[in-house]
Amino acid sequence: MKALQHPQPGDLFYIPAWNADGTRGFVIARHIELVPHNIGYLIEVFDRFYTEPPARMEDVDTSRRLFRPVMWSMYFPKPYPRWKILFSDPDYDKSQSDYENIAFAFEVEVWIGGRVSPMRREAAGNIERSICWSVDNLISRVISHLAGIFGPDEKYDYHKLPPNLRMDRPEAYEVVEDLALEMDQRFQVWQAEEKKRKPRSTRKP
């Protein structure tokens, strides 16, 4: 494990969350790319919920997305701890994420698979909006999808959120912040246990 900083395509990292039963844990997301001109970090989030980190990269379930790929800022304001990269995949290729079909709607343009084309605003339809998600709002979106408020291909709608997931409410922000801190503490424990399990290198006399 290492801090989520300067990720490489294919890196798998955790996002704190709680499931529909209120159990605290996390989901796993994959970094796809930094969209040119620093528009945002493009990621996909998978729908399996974990309470302990998988032992191997092969144990990460990437078969289904929790929602459509999004862009986020990867900025961690205090006291949010930086999340951790669990695995890196040097063999990753963007085709594994169906990159050519990832789409975002801007005001008068549409971004599809890295290409930008003109688009009438009324033609945006159900295309994912070009929001660069903050840490707290990304956590809120993960939780709302795990709760079944939104389907995997459903457009995000703030007005459908319950009060405890609206990040403009201090009480909601505090709970999500507490979740992030708790999961960071758990990962510190898991990381320490992982180091203990690794055999120590021996030096030749």
CSV table of C-alpha atoms in Angstrom, one decimal, residues 33-150:
chain,number,residue,atom,x,y,z
A,33,GLU,CA,-6.0,8.8,-16.6
A,34,LEU,CA,-5.4,12.5,-15.8
A,35,VAL,CA,-7.6,14.1,-18.4
A,36,PRO,CA,-5.5,16.6,-20.5
A,37,HIS,CA,-5.4,20.3,-19.5
A,38,ASN,CA,-5.9,19.2,-15.8
A,39,ILE,CA,-9.7,18.8,-16.3
A,40,GLY,CA,-9.7,16.1,-13.6
A,41,TYR,CA,-8.6,12.5,-12.7
A,42,LEU,CA,-10.7,10.0,-14.6
A,43,ILE,CA,-11.7,7.0,-12.5
A,44,GLU,CA,-14.2,4.1,-12.5
A,45,VAL,CA,-15.7,2.8,-9.2
A,46,PHE,CA,-16.6,-0.8,-8.8
A,47,ASP,CA,-19.7,-2.0,-6.9
A,48,ARG,CA,-18.3,-4.6,-4.5
A,49,PHE,CA,-18.3,-3.5,-0.9
A,50,TYR,CA,-15.4,-4.6,1.3
A,51,THR,CA,-14.7,-4.6,5.1
A,52,GLU,CA,-11.2,-5.8,4.7
A,53,PRO,CA,-8.6,-5.3,2.0
A,54,PRO,CA,-8.3,-8.1,-0.6
A,55,ALA,CA,-5.0,-10.0,-0.3
A,56,ARG,CA,-4.2,-10.0,-4.0
A,57,MET,CA,-5.0,-7.9,-7.0
A,58,GLU,CA,-6.8,-10.9,-8.6
A,59,ASP,CA,-9.2,-10.8,-5.6
A,60,VAL,CA,-10.5,-7.3,-6.6
A,61,ASP,CA,-13.9,-7.6,-8.4
A,62,THR,CA,-13.8,-5.3,-11.4
A,63,SER,CA,-16.7,-7.0,-13.2
A,64,ARG,CA,-19.4,-4.3,-12.4
A,65,ARG,CA,-19.2,-0.5,-12.0
A,66,LEU,CA,-21.1,1.2,-9.1
A,67,PHE,CA,-21.8,4.1,-11.5
A,68,ARG,CA,-20.4,5.6,-14.7
A,69,PRO,CA,-16.8,6.8,-14.8
A,70,VAL,CA,-16.3,10.3,-13.2
A,71,MET,CA,-13.6,12.9,-12.9
A,72,TRP,CA,-12.4,14.0,-9.5
A,73,SER,CA,-10.0,16.5,-8.1
A,74,MET,CA,-7.9,14.2,-5.9
A,75,TYR,CA,-7.5,17.1,-3.5
A,76,PHE,CA,-7.6,16.1,0.2
A,77,PRO,CA,-8.4,19.1,2.4
A,78,LYS,CA,-7.6,18.8,6.1
A,79,PRO,CA,-8.4,16.7,8.0
A,80,TYR,CA,-9.2,14.3,5.2
A,81,PRO,CA,-6.4,11.7,5.0
A,82,ARG,CA,-5.0,10.7,1.6
A,83,TRP,CA,-6.4,7.4,0.6
A,84,LYS,CA,-4.2,4.4,-0.3
A,85,ILE,CA,-3.3,2.7,-3.5
A,86,LEU,CA,-3.8,-1.0,-2.9
A,87,PHE,CA,-2.5,-2.5,-6.1
A,88,SER,CA,-0.8,-1.3,-9.3
A,89,ASP,CA,-1.3,-3.0,-12.7
A,90,PRO,CA,1.5,-2.3,-15.2
A,91,ASP,CA,-0.3,-4.3,-17.8
A,92,TYR,CA,-3.5,-2.2,-17.6
A,93,ASP,CA,-4.8,-0.8,-20.8
A,94,LYS,CA,-7.6,1.7,-21.1
A,95,SER,CA,-9.6,-0.6,-23.3
A,96,GLN,CA,-10.3,-2.6,-20.1
A,97,SER,CA,-12.3,0.3,-18.9
A,98,ASP,CA,-14.2,0.7,-22.2
A,99,TYR,CA,-12.5,4.0,-22.6
A,100,GLU,CA,-13.8,4.7,-26.1
A,101,ASN,CA,-17.3,4.9,-24.8
A,102,ILE,CA,-16.8,7.0,-21.6
A,103,ALA,CA,-18.7,10.2,-22.1
A,104,PHE,CA,-19.1,13.6,-20.4
A,105,ALA,CA,-21.4,16.4,-21.3
A,106,PHE,CA,-20.0,19.9,-21.1
A,107,GLU,CA,-22.1,23.1,-21.8
A,108,VAL,CA,-21.9,23.0,-25.6
A,109,GLU,CA,-19.5,20.0,-26.1
A,110,VAL,CA,-19.4,16.3,-25.5
A,111,TRP,CA,-16.2,14.4,-24.5
A,112,ILE,CA,-16.2,10.8,-25.6
A,113,GLY,CA,-13.2,8.6,-25.3
A,114,GLY,CA,-10.8,11.5,-25.2
A,115,ARG,CA,-12.3,13.3,-28.2
A,116,VAL,CA,-14.3,16.5,-27.9
A,117,SER,CA,-17.1,17.4,-30.3
A,118,PRO,CA,-19.7,20.1,-30.5
A,119,MET,CA,-23.1,19.3,-28.9
A,120,ARG,CA,-26.4,21.2,-28.4
A,121,ARG,CA,-27.2,21.5,-24.7
A,122,GLU,CA,-30.6,19.9,-25.1
A,123,ALA,CA,-28.9,16.8,-26.7
A,124,ALA,CA,-27.0,16.0,-23.5
A,125,GLY,CA,-29.8,13.6,-22.4
A,126,ASN,CA,-28.5,11.1,-19.8
A,127,ILE,CA,-24.8,11.7,-20.4
A,128,GLU,CA,-22.7,12.1,-17.3
A,129,ARG,CA,-22.2,15.7,-16.5
A,130,SER,CA,-18.6,17.1,-16.5
A,131,ILE,CA,-18.3,17.5,-12.8
A,132,CYS,CA,-14.9,17.4,-11.1
A,133,TRP,CA,-15.9,15.7,-7.8
A,134,SER,CA,-14.5,16.7,-4.5
A,135,VAL,CA,-13.5,14.0,-1.9
A,136,ASP,CA,-16.5,14.4,0.3
A,137,ASN,CA,-19.0,14.5,-2.6
A,138,LEU,CA,-17.4,11.5,-4.2
A,139,ILE,CA,-17.8,9.6,-0.9
A,140,SER,CA,-21.5,10.7,-0.7
A,141,ARG,CA,-22.1,9.6,-4.3
A,142,VAL,CA,-20.6,6.1,-3.6
A,143,ILE,CA,-22.8,5.8,-0.5
A,144,SER,CA,-25.9,6.9,-2.3
A,145,HIS,CA,-25.4,4.3,-5.0
A,146,LEU,CA,-24.7,1.5,-2.5
A,147,ALA,CA,-28.0,2.5,-0.8
A,148,GLY,CA,-29.8,2.1,-4.1
A,149,ILE,CA,-30.8,5.8,-4.4
A,150,PHE,CA,-29.3,5.8,-7.9
